[in-house]
CSV table of C-alpha atoms in Angstrom, one decimal:
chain,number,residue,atom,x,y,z
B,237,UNK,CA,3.1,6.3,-18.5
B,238,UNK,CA,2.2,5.1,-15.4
B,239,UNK,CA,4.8,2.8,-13.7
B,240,UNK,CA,2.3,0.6,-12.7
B,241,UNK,CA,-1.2,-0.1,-14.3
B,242,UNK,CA,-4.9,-2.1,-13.5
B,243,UNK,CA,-7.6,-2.1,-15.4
B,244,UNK,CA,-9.7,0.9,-13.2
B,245,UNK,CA,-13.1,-1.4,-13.4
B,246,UNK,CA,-15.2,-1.6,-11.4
B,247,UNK,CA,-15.4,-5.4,-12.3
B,248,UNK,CA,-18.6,-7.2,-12.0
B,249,UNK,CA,-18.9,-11.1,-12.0
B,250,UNK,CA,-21.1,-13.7,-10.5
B,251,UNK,CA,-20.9,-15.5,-7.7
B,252,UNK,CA,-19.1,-18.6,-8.1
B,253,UNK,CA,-17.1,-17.4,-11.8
B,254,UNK,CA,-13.8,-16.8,-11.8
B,255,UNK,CA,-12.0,-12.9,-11.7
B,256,UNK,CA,-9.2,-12.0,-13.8
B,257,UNK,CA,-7.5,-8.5,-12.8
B,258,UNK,CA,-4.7,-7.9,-14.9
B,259,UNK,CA,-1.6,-5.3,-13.8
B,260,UNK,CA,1.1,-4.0,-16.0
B,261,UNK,CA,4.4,-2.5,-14.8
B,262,UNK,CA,7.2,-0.1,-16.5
B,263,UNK,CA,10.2,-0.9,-14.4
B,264,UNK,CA,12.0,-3.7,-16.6
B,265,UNK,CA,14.4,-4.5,-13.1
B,266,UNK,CA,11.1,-5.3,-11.0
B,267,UNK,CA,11.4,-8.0,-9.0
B,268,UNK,CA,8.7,-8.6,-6.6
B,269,UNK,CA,5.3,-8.3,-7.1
B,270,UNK,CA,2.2,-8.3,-5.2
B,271,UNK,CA,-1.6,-8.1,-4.8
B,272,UNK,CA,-3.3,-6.6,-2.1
B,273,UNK,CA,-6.8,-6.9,-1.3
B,274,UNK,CA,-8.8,-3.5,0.5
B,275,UNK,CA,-11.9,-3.8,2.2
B,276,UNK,CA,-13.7,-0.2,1.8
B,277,UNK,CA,-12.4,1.9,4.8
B,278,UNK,CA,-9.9,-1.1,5.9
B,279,UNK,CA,-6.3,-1.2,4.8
B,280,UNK,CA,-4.5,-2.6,2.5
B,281,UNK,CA,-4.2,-6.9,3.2
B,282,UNK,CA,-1.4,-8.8,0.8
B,283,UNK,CA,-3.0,-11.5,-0.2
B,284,UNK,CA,-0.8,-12.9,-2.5
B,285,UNK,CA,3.3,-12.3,-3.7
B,286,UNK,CA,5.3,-13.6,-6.8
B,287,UNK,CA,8.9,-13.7,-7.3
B,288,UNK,CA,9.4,-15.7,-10.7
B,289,UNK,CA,7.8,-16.2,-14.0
B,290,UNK,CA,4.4,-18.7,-14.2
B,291,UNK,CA,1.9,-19.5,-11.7
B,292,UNK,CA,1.0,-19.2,-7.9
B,293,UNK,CA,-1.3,-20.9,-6.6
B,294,UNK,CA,-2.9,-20.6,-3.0
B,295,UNK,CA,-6.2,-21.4,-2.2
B,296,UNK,CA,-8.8,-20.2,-5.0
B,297,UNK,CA,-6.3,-17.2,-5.7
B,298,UNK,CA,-3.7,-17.6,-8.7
B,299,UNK,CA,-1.1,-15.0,-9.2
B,300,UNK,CA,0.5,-15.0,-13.0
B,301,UNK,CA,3.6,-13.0,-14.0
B,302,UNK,CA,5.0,-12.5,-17.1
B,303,UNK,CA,8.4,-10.8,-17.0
B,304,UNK,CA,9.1,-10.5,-20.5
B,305,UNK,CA,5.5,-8.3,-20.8
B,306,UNK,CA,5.9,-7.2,-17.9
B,307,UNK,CA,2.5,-7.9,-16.9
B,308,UNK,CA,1.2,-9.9,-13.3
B,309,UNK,CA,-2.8,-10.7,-12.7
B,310,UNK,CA,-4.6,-12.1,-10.3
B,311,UNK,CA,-7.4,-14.8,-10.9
B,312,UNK,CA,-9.8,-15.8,-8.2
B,313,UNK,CA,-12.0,-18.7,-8.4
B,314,UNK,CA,-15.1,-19.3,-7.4
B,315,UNK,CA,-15.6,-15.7,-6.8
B,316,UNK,CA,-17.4,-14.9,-3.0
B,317,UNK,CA,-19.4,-11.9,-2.6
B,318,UNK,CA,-17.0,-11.5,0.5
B,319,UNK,CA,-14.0,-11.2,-2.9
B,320,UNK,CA,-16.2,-7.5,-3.3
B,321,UNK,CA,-13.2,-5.3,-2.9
B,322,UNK,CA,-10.5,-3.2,-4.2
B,323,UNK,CA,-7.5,-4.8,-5.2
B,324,UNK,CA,-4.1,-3.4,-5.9
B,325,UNK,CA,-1.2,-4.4,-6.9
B,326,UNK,CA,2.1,-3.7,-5.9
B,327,UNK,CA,5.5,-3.9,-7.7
B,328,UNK,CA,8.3,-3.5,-6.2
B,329,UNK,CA,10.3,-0.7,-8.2
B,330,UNK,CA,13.3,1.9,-8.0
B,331,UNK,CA,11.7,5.5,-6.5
B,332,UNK,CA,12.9,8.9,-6.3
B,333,UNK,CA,14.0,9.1,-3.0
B,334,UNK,CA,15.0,5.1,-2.2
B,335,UNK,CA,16.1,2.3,-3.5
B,336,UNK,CA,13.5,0.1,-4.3
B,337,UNK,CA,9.8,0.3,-3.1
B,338,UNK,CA,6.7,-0.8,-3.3
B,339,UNK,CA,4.5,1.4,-6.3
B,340,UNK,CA,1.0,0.6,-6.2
B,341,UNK,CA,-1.5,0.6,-9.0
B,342,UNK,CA,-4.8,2.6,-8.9
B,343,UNK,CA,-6.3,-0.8,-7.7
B,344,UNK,CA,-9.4,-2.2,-9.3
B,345,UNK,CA,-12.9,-2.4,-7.8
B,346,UNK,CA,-14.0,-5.6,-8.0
B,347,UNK,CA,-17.8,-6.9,-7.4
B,348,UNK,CA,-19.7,-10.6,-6.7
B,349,UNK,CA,-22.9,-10.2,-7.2
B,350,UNK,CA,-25.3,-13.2,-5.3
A,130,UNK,CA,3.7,-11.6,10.8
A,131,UNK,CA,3.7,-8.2,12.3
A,132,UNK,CA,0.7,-6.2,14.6
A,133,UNK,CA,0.8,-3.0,13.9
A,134,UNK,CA,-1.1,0.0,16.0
A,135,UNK,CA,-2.1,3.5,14.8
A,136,UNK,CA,-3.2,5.8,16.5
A,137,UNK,CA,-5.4,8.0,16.4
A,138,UNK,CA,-7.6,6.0,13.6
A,139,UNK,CA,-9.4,9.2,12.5
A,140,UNK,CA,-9.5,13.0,13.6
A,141,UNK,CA,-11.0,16.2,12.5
A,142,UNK,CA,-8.5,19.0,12.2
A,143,UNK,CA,-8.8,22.9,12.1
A,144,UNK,CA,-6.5,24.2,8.8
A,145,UNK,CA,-2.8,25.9,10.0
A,146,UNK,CA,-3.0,23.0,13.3
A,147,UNK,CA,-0.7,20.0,12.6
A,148,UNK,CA,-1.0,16.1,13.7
A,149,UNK,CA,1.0,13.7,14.7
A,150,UNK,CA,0.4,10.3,13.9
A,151,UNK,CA,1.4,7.2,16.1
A,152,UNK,CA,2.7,3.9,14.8
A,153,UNK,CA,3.9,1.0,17.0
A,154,UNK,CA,5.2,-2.3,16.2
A,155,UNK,CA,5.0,-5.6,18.4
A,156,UNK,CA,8.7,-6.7,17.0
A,157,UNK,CA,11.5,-4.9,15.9
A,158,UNK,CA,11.3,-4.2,12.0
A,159,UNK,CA,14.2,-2.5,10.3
A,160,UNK,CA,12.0,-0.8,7.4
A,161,UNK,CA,8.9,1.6,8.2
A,162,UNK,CA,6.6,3.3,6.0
A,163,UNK,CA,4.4,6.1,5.2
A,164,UNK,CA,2.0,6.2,3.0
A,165,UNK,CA,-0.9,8.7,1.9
A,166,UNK,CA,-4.2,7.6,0.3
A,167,UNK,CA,-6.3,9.9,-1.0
A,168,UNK,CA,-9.8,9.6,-1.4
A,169,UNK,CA,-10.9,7.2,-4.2
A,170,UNK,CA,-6.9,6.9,-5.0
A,171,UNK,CA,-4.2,4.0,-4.5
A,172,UNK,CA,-1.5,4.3,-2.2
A,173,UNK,CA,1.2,7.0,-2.5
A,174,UNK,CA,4.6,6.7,-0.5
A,175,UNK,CA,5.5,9.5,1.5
A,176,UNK,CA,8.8,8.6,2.9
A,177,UNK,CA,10.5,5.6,4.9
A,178,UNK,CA,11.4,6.1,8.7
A,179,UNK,CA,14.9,5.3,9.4
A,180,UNK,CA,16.0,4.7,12.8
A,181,UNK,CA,19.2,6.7,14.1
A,182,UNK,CA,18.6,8.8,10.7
A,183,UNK,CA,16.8,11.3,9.0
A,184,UNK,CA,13.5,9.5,6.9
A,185,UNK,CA,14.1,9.5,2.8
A,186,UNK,CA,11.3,11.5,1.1
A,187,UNK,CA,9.8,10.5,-2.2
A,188,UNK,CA,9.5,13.0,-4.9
A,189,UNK,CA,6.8,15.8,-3.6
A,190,UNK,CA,7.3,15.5,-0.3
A,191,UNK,CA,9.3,17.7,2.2
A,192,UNK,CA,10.7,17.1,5.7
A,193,UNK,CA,9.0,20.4,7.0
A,194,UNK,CA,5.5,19.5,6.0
A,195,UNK,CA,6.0,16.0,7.4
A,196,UNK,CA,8.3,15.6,9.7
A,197,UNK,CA,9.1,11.3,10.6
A,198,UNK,CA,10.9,10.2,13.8
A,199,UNK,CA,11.9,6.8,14.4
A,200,UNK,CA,13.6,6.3,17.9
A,201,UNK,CA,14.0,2.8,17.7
A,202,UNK,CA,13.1,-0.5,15.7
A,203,UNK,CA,9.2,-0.9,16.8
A,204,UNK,CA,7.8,2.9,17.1
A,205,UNK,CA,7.6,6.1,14.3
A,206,UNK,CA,5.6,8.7,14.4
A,207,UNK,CA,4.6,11.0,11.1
A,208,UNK,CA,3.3,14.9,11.8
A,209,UNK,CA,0.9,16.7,9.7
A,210,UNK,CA,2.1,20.2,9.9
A,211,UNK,CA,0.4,23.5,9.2
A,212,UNK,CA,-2.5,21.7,7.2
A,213,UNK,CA,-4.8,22.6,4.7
A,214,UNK,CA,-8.0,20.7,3.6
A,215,UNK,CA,-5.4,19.5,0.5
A,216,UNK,CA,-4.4,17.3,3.6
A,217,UNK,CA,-7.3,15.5,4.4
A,218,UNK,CA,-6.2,11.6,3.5
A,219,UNK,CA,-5.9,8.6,4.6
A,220,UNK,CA,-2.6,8.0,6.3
A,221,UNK,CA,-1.0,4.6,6.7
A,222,UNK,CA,2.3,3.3,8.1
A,223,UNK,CA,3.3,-0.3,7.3
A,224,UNK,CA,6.5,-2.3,7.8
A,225,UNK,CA,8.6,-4.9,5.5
A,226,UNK,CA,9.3,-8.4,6.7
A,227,UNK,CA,11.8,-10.2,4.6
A,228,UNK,CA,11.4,-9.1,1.5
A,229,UNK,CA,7.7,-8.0,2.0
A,230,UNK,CA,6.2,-5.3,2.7
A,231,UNK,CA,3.3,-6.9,3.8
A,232,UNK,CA,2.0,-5.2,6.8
A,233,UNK,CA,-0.1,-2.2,7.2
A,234,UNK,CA,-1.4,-0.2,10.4
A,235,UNK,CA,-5.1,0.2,10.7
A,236,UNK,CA,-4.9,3.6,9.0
A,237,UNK,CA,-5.7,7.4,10.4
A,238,UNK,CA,-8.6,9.2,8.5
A,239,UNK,CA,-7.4,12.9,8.6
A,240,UNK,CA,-10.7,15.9,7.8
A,241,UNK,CA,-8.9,19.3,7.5
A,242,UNK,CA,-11.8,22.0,7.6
């Protein structure tokens, strides 16, 4: 199992619908999440973080977490074409060689089409 | 927030060569990272630049195939040694602020051939 999961996509909605990208983790002592958003050939821009159980709200983004499923999405509002990009998320997890880092999802591809 | 500057942003490498990649900081930051992307793949940490210390490698990863310095709190620099085209990646340092590790350097596209 994969410590941290997305739906691979690629997602398609329509401009002005609202995106749901959906991440589950393994690591039960996770305590930070994240989603990043990546422009194709750009890197990696956090774009939203969660700490606790329920809803985050900023702007048309809202970050949901769900400690006891162990699952964290991401919804986006009235989607933009400019939303088109990959976005991964990010939980922040015990690794081989550290502490605790950031693991990252395989991200998922998400389109607005016009 | 943090800037952060890599350098070089892309380069075309002959196989057995090495790299070195550049990454600078405009404030001091007490974690560094680096990470690999692969093409069509999420982000994959290689190891985190300590300064005064060794770097700690994740799993896969070995100090002679990527050797990390990190002389002081803004500046770390990541080789590429003896490459093979199994090499060619995206590499990417970033840096933690609080409890984020929010910050990423522009990236260095790396072609072995």
């Amino acid at each position: 199992q994969k410590e941290v999961e997305q739906n691979s996509g690629p997602l398609s909605v329509p401009e002005g619908a609202i995106a749901s990208l959906n991440c589950t983790y393994s690591d039960r002592g996770s305590q930070s999440f994240f989603w990043y958003r990546q422009y194709s050939g750009k890197s990696p821009e956090l774009i939203m973080s969660i700490y606790s159980n329920g809803d985050k709200e900023d702007g048309r983004f809202t970050a949901q977490l769900n400690k006891a499923s162990q699952y964290v999405s991401l919804l986006i509002r009235d989607s933009q074409p400019s939303d088109s990009a990959t976005y991964l998320c990010a939980v922040n997890s015990r690794s081989f060689g550290s502490a605790r880092q950031l693991t990252f999802g395989s991200g998922t591809q998400l389109t607005v089409l016009p | 927030s943090a800037v952060i500057s890599q350098k070089p942003s892309r380069d075309i490498c002959q196989r057995g060569t090495s790299l070195t990649i550049q990454c600078q900081v405009d404030s001091q930051v007490t974690m560094m990272f680096w990470y690999r992307q692969q093409p069509g793949q999420s982000l994959t940490l290689i190891a985190t630049a300590n300064q005064g210390s060794e770097a700690t490698y994740e799993s896969g990863f070995v100090i002679d195939k990527f050797p990390i310095s990190r002389p002081n709190l803004t500046f770390s620099t990541l080789t590429v040694s003896n490459m093979s085209p199994e090499d060619s990646s995206i590499y990417l340092c970033s840096v933690r602020l609080d409890r984020v590790e929010a910050f990423f350097g522009q990236g260095t596209r790396l072609t072995v051939v």
